Amino acid sequence: MAPVKVTVTGAAGQIGYALLFRIASGQLLGADVPVRLSLLEIPPALKAAEGTAMELDDCAFPLLKGIEITDDAGKAFDGANVALLVGARPRTAGMERGDLLEANGGIFGPQGAAINAHAADDIRVLVVGNPANTNALIAQAAAPDVPAERFTAMTRLDHNRALSQLAAKLEVSVTDISKMTIWGNHSATQYPDLFHTEVGGKIAAELVDEAWLRDTFIPTVAKRGAAIIAARGASSAASAANAAIDHVHDWVNGTPEGDWTSAAIPSDGSYGVPEGLISSFPVVSREGRWEIVQGLSIDSFSRERIDASVQELVEERDAVRALNLI
Ligand code: NAX
């Protein structure tokens, strides 16, 4: 089997460090799928990326068929089958939202163009770098020849956080829970929905009181990133890498029958989310494609929260449009 080329941007960062070894060990695509890694970094971080590559060598992973390190996006995405866009411009003190979007436009626009020009026909893109949904939109807009559905953003970490919080509350295992959903933006407005989530055949929202759902569960999941920073002194890295692995693994290999997961994918207008926005939905993966789970009833509690998060995505989209980034 020809190795699958996986390109990781921001490879020398903390998520990159937690991610690369798991890709090389076969956890991204499968224990029988050989991989080639391409590490894209900015010049000041190339040396650190080389150090990580040395450690990858030292693992002697049977599935790892090669590593390249470059600061040239054209090279990094040449023939790429999977692209994990992790490197992004963080918000620094005094930075306005427009500045943040513009700085990221300068990263994700050129990377999208390089994917358009050089990636393999089956390229799948997962954007992890924040603001992830809108960065994915920018990359997608720069890649008109790539099917729009191949650009996705990560809400799987939020999904996994929601599973873990609910499991702890109900004193069950995460494997007892199915049909969790994160809606909207990967931001504090995201909406983790328990009204379709099942625990031992019962609906999760009926197993917890509304005050806990509203005042504890939703904000704890939505603000977990900040809580990790407060505790660890650094943002989520291993759990973010783990979620990226889960997202791509399920995209390529499918989601289990009778369950679904969450991913930010281009909206087809389902559930009133404007077409084209990259928003998180309940999704299944079949034959290598994400499909939005259809037909869920949305009550007013959920509607209000989905709409608020989607409105934030609309505003981000309008802001990057005004900056001519899409
Ligand atoms: P780090 O600052 O540790 O690493 C980022 C790396 O990206 C650096 O090595 C930097 O040199 C590199 N980089 C910057 N510009 C680049 C470019 N143009 N091309 C290639 N590489 C470039 O950040 P880390 O903790 O790894 O986080 C990476 C991103 O993930 C951040 O934007 C962060 O906000 C985001 N996150 C997203 C999450 C999600 O659930 N979607 C959760 C975790 C994380 O907060």
CSV table of N, CA and C and ligand atoms in Angstrom, one decimal, residues 9-10 12-16 40-42 45 86-88 107 111 127-130 132 154 157-158 186 235-236 240, ligand 1:
chain,number,residue,atom,x,y,z
A,9,THR,N,0.5,21.4,10.0
A,9,THR,CA,1.1,22.7,10.1
A,9,THR,C,1.2,23.1,11.6
A,10,GLY,N,2.1,24.0,11.9
A,10,GLY,CA,2.4,24.2,13.4
A,10,GLY,C,2.9,23.0,14.1
A,12,ALA,N,5.7,22.2,15.2
A,12,ALA,CA,6.6,22.3,16.3
A,12,ALA,C,5.9,22.9,17.6
A,13,GLY,N,4.6,23.1,17.4
A,13,GLY,CA,3.9,23.6,18.6
A,13,GLY,C,3.5,22.5,19.5
A,14,GLN,N,2.8,22.9,20.6
A,14,GLN,CA,2.5,21.9,21.6
A,14,GLN,C,1.4,20.8,21.1
A,15,ILE,N,0.5,21.2,20.3
A,15,ILE,CA,-0.5,20.2,19.8
A,15,ILE,C,0.3,19.3,18.8
A,16,GLY,N,1.1,19.9,18.0
A,16,GLY,CA,1.9,19.2,17.0
A,16,GLY,C,2.7,18.1,17.7
A,40,LEU,N,4.9,21.4,8.3
A,40,LEU,CA,5.0,22.8,7.9
A,40,LEU,C,5.2,23.7,9.1
A,41,GLU,N,6.2,24.5,9.0
A,41,GLU,CA,6.5,25.5,10.1
A,41,GLU,C,7.0,26.8,9.5
A,42,ILE,N,7.0,27.8,10.4
A,42,ILE,CA,7.6,29.1,10.0
A,42,ILE,C,9.1,28.9,10.3
A,45,ALA,N,10.8,28.2,13.7
A,45,ALA,CA,10.4,27.0,14.4
A,45,ALA,C,10.9,25.7,13.7
A,86,VAL,N,-3.0,23.2,12.1
A,86,VAL,CA,-2.9,23.4,13.5
A,86,VAL,C,-2.3,24.8,13.8
A,87,GLY,N,-1.3,25.2,13.1
A,87,GLY,CA,-0.6,26.5,13.3
A,87,GLY,C,-1.5,27.6,13.0
A,88,ALA,N,-1.6,28.6,13.9
A,88,ALA,CA,-2.4,29.7,13.7
A,88,ALA,C,-1.8,30.9,14.5
A,107,ILE,N,-2.5,33.4,7.0
A,107,ILE,CA,-2.0,32.1,7.1
A,107,ILE,C,-2.9,31.1,6.3
A,111,GLN,N,-2.4,28.9,2.6
A,111,GLN,CA,-2.4,27.4,2.8
A,111,GLN,C,-3.5,26.8,2.0
A,127,VAL,N,-9.2,21.8,10.2
A,127,VAL,CA,-8.6,23.0,10.8
A,127,VAL,C,-8.8,22.9,12.4
A,128,VAL,N,-7.7,23.0,13.1
A,128,VAL,CA,-7.6,23.0,14.5
A,128,VAL,C,-7.3,24.5,15.0
A,129,GLY,N,-6.5,25.2,14.3
A,129,GLY,CA,-6.0,26.5,14.7
A,129,GLY,C,-7.2,27.5,14.8
A,130,ASN,N,-7.3,28.2,15.9
A,130,ASN,CA,-8.4,29.2,16.1
A,130,ASN,C,-8.3,30.5,15.4
A,132,ALA,N,-11.2,28.4,14.6
A,132,ALA,CA,-11.1,27.2,13.6
A,132,ALA,C,-12.2,27.3,12.5
A,154,MET,N,-12.5,21.6,13.9
A,154,MET,CA,-12.6,20.7,15.0
A,154,MET,C,-13.5,21.2,16.1
A,157,LEU,N,-13.1,18.0,20.3
A,157,LEU,CA,-12.6,18.2,21.7
A,157,LEU,C,-13.8,18.6,22.6
A,158,ASP,N,-14.6,19.5,22.1
A,158,ASP,CA,-15.8,19.9,22.8
A,158,ASP,C,-16.7,18.7,23.0
A,186,HIS,N,-16.8,26.7,17.4
A,186,HIS,CA,-15.8,26.2,18.5
A,186,HIS,C,-15.4,27.5,19.2
A,235,SER,N,-2.4,25.9,27.1
A,235,SER,CA,-3.7,25.5,26.6
A,235,SER,C,-3.7,24.0,26.3
A,236,SER,N,-4.9,23.5,26.1
A,236,SER,CA,-5.1,22.0,25.9
A,236,SER,C,-4.2,21.6,24.7
A,240,ALA,N,-6.4,18.0,22.7
A,240,ALA,CA,-6.7,18.6,21.3
A,240,ALA,C,-6.2,17.7,20.2
B,1,NAX,P1,1.5,26.6,19.7
B,1,NAX,O1,1.7,28.1,19.8
B,1,NAX,O2,2.2,25.7,20.7
B,1,NAX,O3,2.0,26.1,18.3
B,1,NAX,C1,1.6,26.8,17.1
B,1,NAX,C2,2.7,26.5,16.1
B,1,NAX,O4,2.2,27.0,14.9
B,1,NAX,C3,4.0,27.2,16.4
B,1,NAX,O5,5.0,26.2,16.4
B,1,NAX,C4,4.1,28.2,15.3
B,1,NAX,O6,5.5,28.4,14.9
B,1,NAX,C5,3.3,27.5,14.2
B,1,NAX,N1,2.9,28.5,13.1
B,1,NAX,C6,2.5,29.7,13.2
B,1,NAX,N2,2.2,30.2,12.0
B,1,NAX,C7,2.4,29.2,11.1
B,1,NAX,C8,2.3,29.1,9.7
B,1,NAX,N3,1.9,30.2,9.0
B,1,NAX,N4,2.5,28.0,9.1
B,1,NAX,C9,2.9,26.9,9.9
B,1,NAX,N5,3.1,26.9,11.2
B,1,NAX,C10,2.8,28.1,11.8
B,1,NAX,O7,0.0,26.4,19.7
B,1,NAX,P2,-0.8,25.0,20.1
B,1,NAX,O8,-1.1,24.9,21.5
B,1,NAX,O9,-0.2,23.9,19.4
B,1,NAX,O10,-2.3,25.4,19.4
B,1,NAX,C11,-2.4,25.5,18.0
B,1,NAX,C12,-3.8,26.1,17.7
B,1,NAX,O11,-4.8,25.2,18.1
B,1,NAX,C13,-4.1,27.4,18.3
B,1,NAX,O12,-4.7,28.3,17.4
B,1,NAX,C14,-5.1,27.1,19.4
B,1,NAX,O13,-6.0,28.2,19.7
B,1,NAX,C15,-5.9,26.0,18.7
B,1,NAX,N6,-6.7,25.1,19.5
B,1,NAX,C16,-7.8,24.6,19.0
B,1,NAX,C17,-8.6,23.7,19.7
B,1,NAX,C18,-9.9,23.2,19.0
B,1,NAX,O14,-10.6,22.5,19.7
B,1,NAX,N7,-10.3,23.5,17.8
B,1,NAX,C19,-8.3,23.3,21.0
B,1,NAX,C20,-6.9,23.5,21.4
B,1,NAX,C21,-6.2,24.7,20.9
B,1,NAX,O15,-6.5,25.8,21.7
